[in-house]
mmCIF file of C-alpha atoms and ligand atoms in Angstrom:
data_model
loop_
_atom_site.group_PDB
_atom_site.id
_atom_site.type_symbol
_atom_site.label_atom_id
_atom_site.label_comp_id
_atom_site.label_asym_id
_atom_site.label_seq_id
_atom_site.Cartn_x
_atom_site.Cartn_y
_atom_site.Cartn_z
ATOM 1 C CA MET A 1 0.000 0.000 0.000
ATOM 2 C CA ASP A 2 1.362 3.451 -0.926
ATOM 3 C CA ASP A 3 2.391 5.026 2.363
ATOM 4 C CA THR A 4 2.408 8.675 1.288
ATOM 5 C CA LEU A 5 -0.018 11.038 2.933
ATOM 6 C CA GLY A 6 -3.098 12.007 0.987
ATOM 7 C CA ASN A 7 -3.257 8.595 -0.686
ATOM 8 C CA ARG A 8 -5.793 7.045 1.607
ATOM 9 C CA ASN A 9 -9.405 7.053 0.592
ATOM 10 C CA VAL A 10 -10.972 7.509 3.995
ATOM 11 C CA LYS A 11 -9.986 10.202 6.489
ATOM 12 C CA LEU A 12 -10.710 9.962 10.213
ATOM 13 C CA ALA A 13 -10.459 13.056 12.435
ATOM 14 C CA LEU A 14 -9.614 12.550 16.089
ATOM 15 C CA GLN A 15 -8.668 14.768 19.004
ATOM 16 C CA ARG A 16 -5.019 15.781 18.902
ATOM 17 C CA GLU A 17 -4.540 16.326 22.620
ATOM 18 C CA GLY A 18 -7.161 16.055 25.339
ATOM 19 C CA ARG A 19 -9.478 13.741 27.184
ATOM 20 C CA LEU A 20 -10.433 11.664 24.138
ATOM 21 C CA SER A 21 -6.957 11.303 22.573
ATOM 22 C CA ARG A 22 -5.597 8.313 24.443
ATOM 23 C CA ASN A 23 -8.767 6.199 24.222
ATOM 24 C CA SER A 24 -9.176 7.071 20.544
ATOM 25 C CA THR A 25 -5.668 6.021 19.512
ATOM 26 C CA GLU A 26 -5.845 2.959 21.777
ATOM 27 C CA LEU A 27 -9.028 1.848 20.034
ATOM 28 C CA LEU A 28 -7.351 2.205 16.622
ATOM 29 C CA GLU A 29 -4.363 0.192 17.838
ATOM 30 C CA THR A 30 -6.579 -2.493 19.385
ATOM 31 C CA VAL A 31 -8.233 -3.101 16.015
ATOM 32 C CA GLY A 32 -4.808 -3.650 14.450
ATOM 33 C CA LEU A 33 -4.181 -0.336 12.704
ATOM 34 C CA GLU A 34 -0.530 0.686 12.413
ATOM 35 C CA PHE A 35 0.339 4.376 12.290
ATOM 36 C CA ASP A 36 2.768 6.922 13.727
ATOM 37 C CA SER A 37 1.194 9.291 16.204
ATOM 38 C CA TYR A 38 3.628 12.047 17.017
ATOM 39 C CA ARG A 39 2.140 14.929 18.956
ATOM 40 C CA GLN A 40 3.481 17.495 16.488
ATOM 41 C CA LYS A 41 2.074 15.726 13.426
ATOM 42 C CA LEU A 42 -1.276 16.712 11.981
ATOM 43 C CA PHE A 43 -1.675 13.704 9.660
ATOM 44 C CA ALA A 44 -0.755 10.031 9.764
ATOM 45 C CA ALA A 45 -1.398 7.373 7.155
ATOM 46 C CA CYS A 46 -2.245 3.878 8.400
ATOM 47 C CA ARG A 47 0.326 1.462 7.042
ATOM 48 C CA ASN A 48 -2.052 -1.491 6.836
ATOM 49 C CA PHE A 49 -5.493 0.044 6.208
ATOM 50 C CA ASP A 50 -6.960 2.484 3.692
ATOM 51 C CA LEU A 51 -7.235 5.198 6.336
ATOM 52 C CA GLU A 52 -5.609 8.542 7.027
ATOM 53 C CA LEU A 53 -5.777 10.127 10.467
ATOM 54 C CA LEU A 54 -6.187 13.854 11.090
ATOM 55 C CA PHE A 55 -5.206 15.018 14.580
ATOM 56 C CA VAL A 56 -7.180 18.193 15.321
ATOM 57 C CA ARG A 57 -9.022 20.127 18.061
ATOM 58 C CA ASP A 58 -12.166 18.281 19.053
ATOM 59 C CA ASP A 59 -14.353 21.373 18.484
ATOM 60 C CA ASP A 60 -13.423 21.369 14.786
ATOM 61 C CA ILE A 61 -14.319 17.719 14.193
ATOM 62 C CA PRO A 62 -18.133 18.055 13.681
ATOM 63 C CA GLU A 63 -17.510 20.791 11.103
ATOM 64 C CA TYR A 64 -14.787 18.821 9.284
ATOM 65 C CA VAL A 65 -17.003 15.750 9.075
ATOM 66 C CA ALA A 66 -20.086 17.727 7.990
ATOM 67 C CA ASP A 67 -18.021 19.462 5.257
ATOM 68 C CA GLY A 68 -16.336 16.255 4.085
ATOM 69 C CA VAL A 69 -12.817 17.420 5.024
ATOM 70 C CA ALA A 70 -12.889 14.187 7.025
ATOM 71 C CA ASP A 71 -15.153 11.209 6.262
ATOM 72 C CA LEU A 72 -15.203 10.015 9.864
ATOM 73 C CA GLY A 73 -14.692 11.572 13.271
ATOM 74 C CA ILE A 74 -14.301 10.458 16.861
ATOM 75 C CA VAL A 75 -15.787 13.074 19.130
ATOM 76 C CA GLY A 76 -17.992 13.525 22.195
ATOM 77 C CA ARG A 77 -21.697 13.435 21.284
ATOM 78 C CA ASN A 78 -21.956 16.704 23.261
ATOM 79 C CA LEU A 79 -20.233 18.527 20.388
ATOM 80 C CA VAL A 80 -22.707 17.107 17.870
ATOM 81 C CA HIS A 81 -25.560 18.410 20.060
ATOM 82 C CA GLU A 82 -23.838 21.760 20.480
ATOM 83 C CA TYR A 83 -22.912 22.465 16.868
ATOM 84 C CA GLY A 84 -25.952 20.768 15.313
ATOM 85 C CA ARG A 85 -24.005 19.838 12.179
ATOM 86 C CA PRO A 86 -25.562 17.226 9.853
ATOM 87 C CA VAL A 87 -23.451 14.133 10.577
ATOM 88 C CA ARG A 88 -24.439 10.496 11.067
ATOM 89 C CA GLU A 89 -23.661 8.702 14.326
ATOM 90 C CA LEU A 90 -22.352 5.229 13.478
ATOM 91 C CA LEU A 91 -21.283 3.779 16.829
ATOM 92 C CA PRO A 92 -21.135 4.739 20.502
ATOM 93 C CA LEU A 93 -17.566 4.012 21.634
ATOM 94 C CA HIS A 94 -18.095 3.520 25.388
ATOM 95 C CA PHE A 95 -15.534 6.046 26.635
ATOM 96 C CA GLY A 96 -15.495 9.786 27.311
ATOM 97 C CA TYR A 97 -18.628 9.577 29.438
ATOM 98 C CA CYS A 98 -19.789 12.939 30.778
ATOM 99 C CA SER A 99 -22.917 15.051 31.335
ATOM 100 C CA LEU A 100 -23.802 18.618 30.509
ATOM 101 C CA VAL A 101 -25.271 20.004 33.726
ATOM 102 C CA VAL A 102 -26.717 23.178 35.187
ATOM 103 C CA ALA A 103 -24.904 24.119 38.403
ATOM 104 C CA VAL A 104 -25.108 26.930 40.938
ATOM 105 C CA PRO A 105 -22.912 28.025 43.884
ATOM 106 C CA ASN A 106 -23.546 26.003 47.052
ATOM 107 C CA GLU A 107 -24.913 29.063 48.849
ATOM 108 C CA SER A 108 -27.303 29.967 45.991
ATOM 109 C CA PRO A 109 -31.007 29.976 46.955
ATOM 110 C CA ALA A 110 -31.763 28.192 43.638
ATOM 111 C CA GLN A 111 -32.967 24.616 44.095
ATOM 112 C CA THR A 112 -34.301 23.943 40.610
ATOM 113 C CA VAL A 113 -33.607 25.345 37.135
ATOM 114 C CA GLN A 114 -36.866 27.326 37.365
ATOM 115 C CA ASP A 115 -35.240 29.343 40.151
ATOM 116 C CA LEU A 116 -32.669 30.580 37.628
ATOM 117 C CA ALA A 117 -35.309 32.608 35.741
ATOM 118 C CA SER A 118 -34.067 36.148 34.960
ATOM 119 C CA THR A 119 -30.449 35.363 35.941
ATOM 120 C CA ARG A 120 -27.228 35.093 33.926
ATOM 121 C CA VAL A 121 -25.882 31.652 33.025
ATOM 122 C CA ALA A 122 -22.286 31.287 31.789
ATOM 123 C CA THR A 123 -21.290 28.412 29.513
ATOM 124 C CA SER A 124 -19.035 27.196 26.733
ATOM 125 C CA TYR A 125 -22.104 25.312 25.398
ATOM 126 C CA PRO A 126 -24.312 28.303 24.495
ATOM 127 C CA ASN A 127 -26.488 26.497 21.939
ATOM 128 C CA SER A 128 -27.215 23.518 24.172
ATOM 129 C CA ALA A 129 -27.907 25.851 27.112
ATOM 130 C CA ARG A 130 -30.159 28.173 25.112
ATOM 131 C CA ASN A 131 -32.157 25.241 23.692
ATOM 132 C CA TYR A 132 -32.582 23.759 27.140
ATOM 133 C CA PHE A 133 -33.826 26.926 28.850
ATOM 134 C CA ASP A 134 -35.985 27.901 25.837
ATOM 135 C CA THR A 135 -37.666 24.482 25.763
ATOM 136 C CA LEU A 136 -38.495 24.825 29.459
ATOM 137 C CA GLY A 137 -39.637 28.432 28.901
ATOM 138 C CA ILE A 138 -37.192 29.786 31.490
ATOM 139 C CA PRO A 139 -35.883 33.233 30.521
ATOM 140 C CA VAL A 140 -32.134 33.464 31.251
ATOM 141 C CA GLN A 141 -29.291 35.475 29.777
ATOM 142 C CA ILE A 142 -26.698 33.105 28.319
ATOM 143 C CA ILE A 143 -23.115 34.360 28.681
ATOM 144 C CA PRO A 144 -20.802 32.476 26.275
ATOM 145 C CA ILE A 145 -17.382 31.833 27.862
ATOM 146 C CA SER A 146 -14.573 29.790 26.311
ATOM 147 C CA GLY A 147 -12.882 28.409 29.434
ATOM 148 C CA SER A 148 -12.913 28.182 33.262
ATOM 149 C CA VAL A 149 -16.681 28.510 33.305
ATOM 150 C CA GLU A 150 -16.782 27.245 36.903
ATOM 151 C CA LEU A 151 -15.100 30.469 38.112
ATOM 152 C CA THR A 152 -17.753 32.795 36.664
ATOM 153 C CA PRO A 153 -20.157 32.762 39.670
ATOM 154 C CA THR A 154 -17.292 33.749 42.024
ATOM 155 C CA LEU A 155 -16.304 36.512 39.619
ATOM 156 C CA GLY A 156 -19.887 37.790 39.608
ATOM 157 C CA VAL A 157 -20.250 37.160 35.868
ATOM 158 C CA ALA A 158 -23.147 34.728 36.288
ATOM 159 C CA GLN A 159 -25.467 33.224 38.895
ATOM 160 C CA GLY A 160 -25.375 29.763 37.346
ATOM 161 C CA ILE A 161 -23.347 27.771 34.831
ATOM 162 C CA VAL A 162 -23.880 25.069 32.223
ATOM 163 C CA GLU A 163 -20.805 22.861 32.090
ATOM 164 C CA LEU A 164 -19.569 19.350 31.285
ATOM 165 C CA THR A 165 -18.784 17.089 34.196
ATOM 166 C CA ALA A 166 -17.795 13.455 34.539
ATOM 167 C CA THR A 167 -17.501 12.822 38.271
ATOM 168 C CA GLY A 168 -18.642 16.185 39.636
ATOM 169 C CA SER A 169 -15.298 16.734 41.356
ATOM 170 C CA THR A 170 -14.464 20.003 39.532
ATOM 171 C CA LEU A 171 -17.880 21.351 40.470
ATOM 172 C CA ARG A 172 -17.393 20.389 44.136
ATOM 173 C CA LEU A 173 -13.896 21.846 44.150
ATOM 174 C CA ASN A 174 -15.371 25.165 43.068
ATOM 175 C CA ASP A 175 -18.225 25.052 45.637
ATOM 176 C CA LEU A 176 -20.839 24.435 42.982
ATOM 177 C CA ARG A 177 -23.769 22.021 43.070
ATOM 178 C CA GLU A 178 -25.690 20.444 40.242
ATOM 179 C CA VAL A 179 -29.380 21.318 39.836
ATOM 180 C CA ALA A 180 -30.187 19.574 36.536
ATOM 181 C CA THR A 181 -28.735 17.394 33.771
ATOM 182 C CA ILE A 182 -29.232 18.659 30.219
ATOM 183 C CA TYR A 183 -27.872 15.547 28.492
ATOM 184 C CA THR A 184 -25.390 12.749 28.955
ATOM 185 C CA SER A 185 -22.658 12.041 26.425
ATOM 186 C CA GLU A 186 -19.969 9.613 25.356
ATOM 187 C CA ALA A 187 -17.470 9.446 22.494
ATOM 188 C CA ILE A 188 -18.953 8.346 19.175
ATOM 189 C CA LEU A 189 -17.783 7.436 15.700
ATOM 190 C CA MET A 190 -19.574 9.685 13.248
ATOM 191 C CA ALA A 191 -19.586 9.925 9.469
ATOM 192 C CA ASN A 192 -20.204 12.286 6.608
ATOM 193 C CA GLU A 193 -23.438 11.347 4.773
ATOM 194 C CA ASP A 194 -21.853 11.581 1.284
ATOM 195 C CA SER A 195 -18.944 9.356 2.328
ATOM 196 C CA LEU A 196 -21.461 6.686 3.321
ATOM 197 C CA ARG A 197 -23.006 6.884 -0.171
ATOM 198 C CA ASP A 198 -19.597 6.421 -1.878
ATOM 199 C CA GLU A 199 -19.262 2.693 -2.527
ATOM 200 C CA THR A 200 -15.467 2.429 -2.070
ATOM 201 C CA LYS A 201 -15.417 4.536 1.083
ATOM 202 C CA ARG A 202 -18.448 2.696 2.436
ATOM 203 C CA LYS A 203 -16.622 -0.640 2.236
ATOM 204 C CA THR A 204 -13.678 0.697 4.243
ATOM 205 C CA ILE A 205 -16.000 2.372 6.764
ATOM 206 C CA ASP A 206 -17.986 -0.856 7.215
ATOM 207 C CA ARG A 207 -14.776 -2.851 7.771
ATOM 208 C CA LEU A 208 -13.652 -0.343 10.375
ATOM 209 C CA CYS A 209 -17.046 -0.415 12.134
ATOM 210 C CA ILE A 210 -16.991 -4.219 12.357
ATOM 211 C CA ARG A 211 -13.547 -4.042 13.989
ATOM 212 C CA PHE A 212 -14.534 -1.259 16.380
ATOM 213 C CA LYS A 213 -17.660 -3.108 17.409
ATOM 214 C CA ALA A 214 -15.684 -6.312 18.009
ATOM 215 C CA ALA A 215 -13.216 -4.448 20.223
ATOM 216 C CA ILE A 216 -15.990 -2.662 22.150
ATOM 217 C CA ASP A 217 -18.039 -5.844 22.671
ATOM 218 C CA ALA A 218 -14.915 -7.677 23.835
ATOM 219 C CA ARG A 219 -14.378 -5.155 26.640
ATOM 220 C CA LYS A 220 -17.755 -6.104 28.096
ATOM 221 C CA PHE A 221 -16.499 -9.645 28.735
ATOM 222 C CA LYS A 222 -13.604 -11.466 30.319
ATOM 223 C CA TYR A 223 -12.529 -14.977 29.448
ATOM 224 C CA VAL A 224 -12.513 -17.278 32.458
ATOM 225 C CA MET A 225 -10.861 -20.716 32.622
ATOM 226 C CA MET A 226 -11.123 -22.952 35.678
ATOM 227 C CA ASN A 227 -11.022 -26.488 36.957
ATOM 228 C CA ALA A 228 -14.100 -27.766 38.771
ATOM 229 C CA PRO A 229 -15.633 -30.923 40.246
ATOM 230 C CA ARG A 230 -17.668 -32.755 37.600
ATOM 231 C CA SER A 231 -20.455 -33.167 40.185
ATOM 232 C CA ALA A 232 -20.937 -29.383 40.307
ATOM 233 C CA LEU A 233 -21.123 -29.029 36.520
ATOM 234 C CA GLU A 234 -24.848 -28.376 36.240
ATOM 235 C CA GLN A 235 -24.795 -25.622 38.855
ATOM 236 C CA LEU A 236 -21.606 -24.138 37.396
ATOM 237 C CA GLU A 237 -23.168 -23.891 33.955
ATOM 238 C CA THR A 238 -25.936 -21.683 35.322
ATOM 239 C CA VAL A 239 -23.330 -19.348 36.826
ATOM 240 C CA THR A 240 -21.279 -19.184 33.609
ATOM 241 C CA PRO A 241 -23.745 -19.484 30.754
ATOM 242 C CA GLY A 242 -21.066 -17.931 28.524
ATOM 243 C CA LEU A 243 -22.174 -16.539 25.220
ATOM 244 C CA LYS A 244 -24.080 -19.560 23.999
ATOM 245 C CA SER A 245 -22.714 -22.316 26.211
ATOM 246 C CA PRO A 246 -19.409 -22.766 28.023
ATOM 247 C CA THR A 247 -16.680 -25.097 26.777
ATOM 248 C CA ILE A 248 -16.303 -28.199 29.012
ATOM 249 C CA LEU A 249 -13.104 -30.242 28.714
ATOM 250 C CA ASP A 250 -12.308 -33.607 30.288
ATOM 251 C CA LEU A 251 -9.216 -33.767 32.507
ATOM 252 C CA ALA A 252 -6.948 -36.670 33.441
ATOM 253 C CA ASP A 253 -8.745 -36.874 36.793
ATOM 254 C CA PRO A 254 -12.265 -38.145 35.906
ATOM 255 C CA ASN A 255 -13.761 -36.238 38.851
ATOM 256 C CA LEU A 256 -12.625 -32.905 37.405
ATOM 257 C CA VAL A 257 -13.463 -30.881 34.303
ATOM 258 C CA ALA A 258 -12.007 -27.686 32.822
ATOM 259 C CA ILE A 259 -14.521 -24.967 32.009
ATOM 260 C CA HIS A 260 -13.901 -22.028 29.662
ATOM 261 C CA ALA A 261 -16.461 -19.262 29.386
ATOM 262 C CA ALA A 262 -16.903 -15.563 28.609
ATOM 263 C CA VAL A 263 -18.227 -13.713 31.653
ATOM 264 C CA GLU A 264 -19.658 -10.201 31.651
ATOM 265 C CA ALA A 265 -17.077 -7.805 33.080
ATOM 266 C CA GLU A 266 -19.735 -5.970 35.111
ATOM 267 C CA THR A 267 -20.792 -9.027 37.135
ATOM 268 C CA PHE A 268 -17.394 -10.607 36.980
ATOM 269 C CA TRP A 269 -16.431 -10.570 40.690
ATOM 270 C CA ASP A 270 -19.847 -11.885 41.787
ATOM 271 C CA VAL A 271 -19.488 -14.747 39.329
ATOM 272 C CA ILE A 272 -15.969 -15.591 40.527
ATOM 273 C CA GLU A 273 -17.151 -15.701 44.146
ATOM 274 C CA ARG A 274 -20.015 -18.037 43.266
ATOM 275 C CA LEU A 275 -17.675 -20.255 41.244
ATOM 276 C CA ARG A 276 -15.347 -20.593 44.206
ATOM 277 C CA GLU A 277 -18.265 -21.519 46.461
ATOM 278 C CA LEU A 278 -19.189 -24.274 44.009
ATOM 279 C CA GLY A 279 -15.673 -25.728 44.202
ATOM 280 C CA ALA A 280 -13.940 -24.160 41.178
ATOM 281 C CA THR A 281 -10.164 -23.864 41.535
ATOM 282 C CA GLU A 282 -7.256 -22.562 39.430
ATOM 283 C CA ILE A 283 -9.470 -19.809 38.059
ATOM 284 C CA LEU A 284 -7.623 -17.919 35.301
ATOM 285 C CA VAL A 285 -9.021 -14.705 33.868
ATOM 286 C CA THR A 286 -7.896 -12.953 30.688
ATOM 287 C CA PRO A 287 -9.169 -9.899 28.812
ATOM 288 C CA ILE A 288 -10.631 -10.506 25.352
ATOM 289 C CA GLU A 289 -9.218 -8.343 22.562
ATOM 290 C CA SER A 290 -11.920 -8.783 19.929
ATOM 291 C CA MET A 291 -15.247 -10.563 19.867
ATOM 292 C CA ILE A 292 -16.863 -11.315 16.530
ATOM 293 C CA LEU A 293 -20.332 -12.708 17.118
HETATM 294 P P1 LIG B 1 -9.432 20.718 22.497
HETATM 295 O O1 LIG B 1 -8.128 21.380 22.754
HETATM 296 O O2 LIG B 1 -9.274 19.529 21.571
HETATM 297 O O3 LIG B 1 -10.498 21.660 22.056
HETATM 298 P P2 LIG B 1 -10.972 20.534 24.984
HETATM 299 O O4 LIG B 1 -10.246 21.136 26.138
HETATM 300 O O5 LIG B 1 -12.085 21.274 24.341
HETATM 301 O O6 LIG B 1 -9.881 20.077 23.893
HETATM 302 P P3 LIG B 1 -11.338 18.127 26.527
HETATM 303 O O7 LIG B 1 -11.412 18.757 27.876
HETATM 304 O O8 LIG B 1 -10.150 17.326 26.173
HETATM 305 O O9 LIG B 1 -11.613 19.176 25.344
HETATM 306 O O10 LIG B 1 -12.661 17.249 26.361
HETATM 307 C C1 LIG B 1 -12.915 16.545 25.187
HETATM 308 C C2 LIG B 1 -14.212 15.772 25.348
HETATM 309 O O11 LIG B 1 -14.088 14.845 26.407
HETATM 310 C C3 LIG B 1 -15.437 16.594 25.699
HETATM 311 O O12 LIG B 1 -16.019 17.218 24.582
HETATM 312 C C4 LIG B 1 -16.339 15.512 26.274
HETATM 313 O O13 LIG B 1 -16.994 14.812 25.237
HETATM 314 C C5 LIG B 1 -15.375 14.542 26.940
HETATM 315 N N1 LIG B 1 -15.322 14.601 28.438
HETATM 316 C C6 LIG B 1 -15.295 13.530 29.250
HETATM 317 N N2 LIG B 1 -15.242 13.895 30.539
HETATM 318 C C7 LIG B 1 -15.217 15.223 30.570
HETATM 319 C C8 LIG B 1 -15.147 16.184 31.634
HETATM 320 N N3 LIG B 1 -15.100 15.838 32.903
HETATM 321 N N4 LIG B 1 -15.098 17.488 31.290
HETATM 322 C C9 LIG B 1 -15.105 17.842 29.993
HETATM 323 N N5 LIG B 1 -15.199 16.958 28.964
HETATM 324 C C10 LIG B 1 -15.252 15.674 29.237
HETATM 325 ZN ZN1 LIG B 2 -12.398 21.493 22.568
#
């Protein structure tokens, strides 16, 4: 494959430096793509896939994808809501979770968003904030701010803010409390509508989606291998139903069997505890890299 830049059919824009960068490049590497990602570089061609990467500011990605500068983008869904550009969401990527919330200083008399009527609200999400308050019919003055929104109440610029938060710790640190959630968000893979109609690009995009989905599904499971008493087999199978059914292997000792199964990562520790109670030993657990169902 010709390695020179500009020779790839499909272009994917991702955040150059920020909260989504590491997870985005890790996902690309997990699905087997090889590329150089130097901080100072704006472009990188994948050596083993018909894909070129554009490393840019996340705020520019919805526009680039809508305009066709990039065919694909990895970005927080919050930016799609905020900029309202016509792009197609292809896949949620299960990272970059956050919420856009309305918050007020701890000592504020406001208990609900209605109490913010006729006040000033500072935000770097002016469109999302305006839509939200307009839909509820609450008249507020939106003050667009590009950074450090959480300081604006202390500075007397606003009585409330609309800001992104993941754990709420930045809000708490600044003596702010949440009064409402406007929307929740996560990173998504999105596409330009025309690129999806182009047959050659579509094939590459579909191949990439299948790989992404396999990597994302795999993270929901862990692969568990164990030895167990044959007598407990029936009960053990109900604890580890696996995807369809677990693999049971005979061992040299006729009283024992080896069981291999995929277990949901979320319930994983509960399952392990129940397995141990049922007599399972030598329990080995490994992550799954891809899962093609
Ligand atoms: P850039 O320089 O690329 O414009 P940025 O400072 O605007 O970066 P980041 O703070 O890196 O952006 O956030 C990128 C995305 O990460 C957000 O748009 C959002 O989707 C997601 N995100 C996850 N958790 C948080 C959080 N606690 N605060 C802000 N964004 C978060
Ligand atoms: Zn940004």
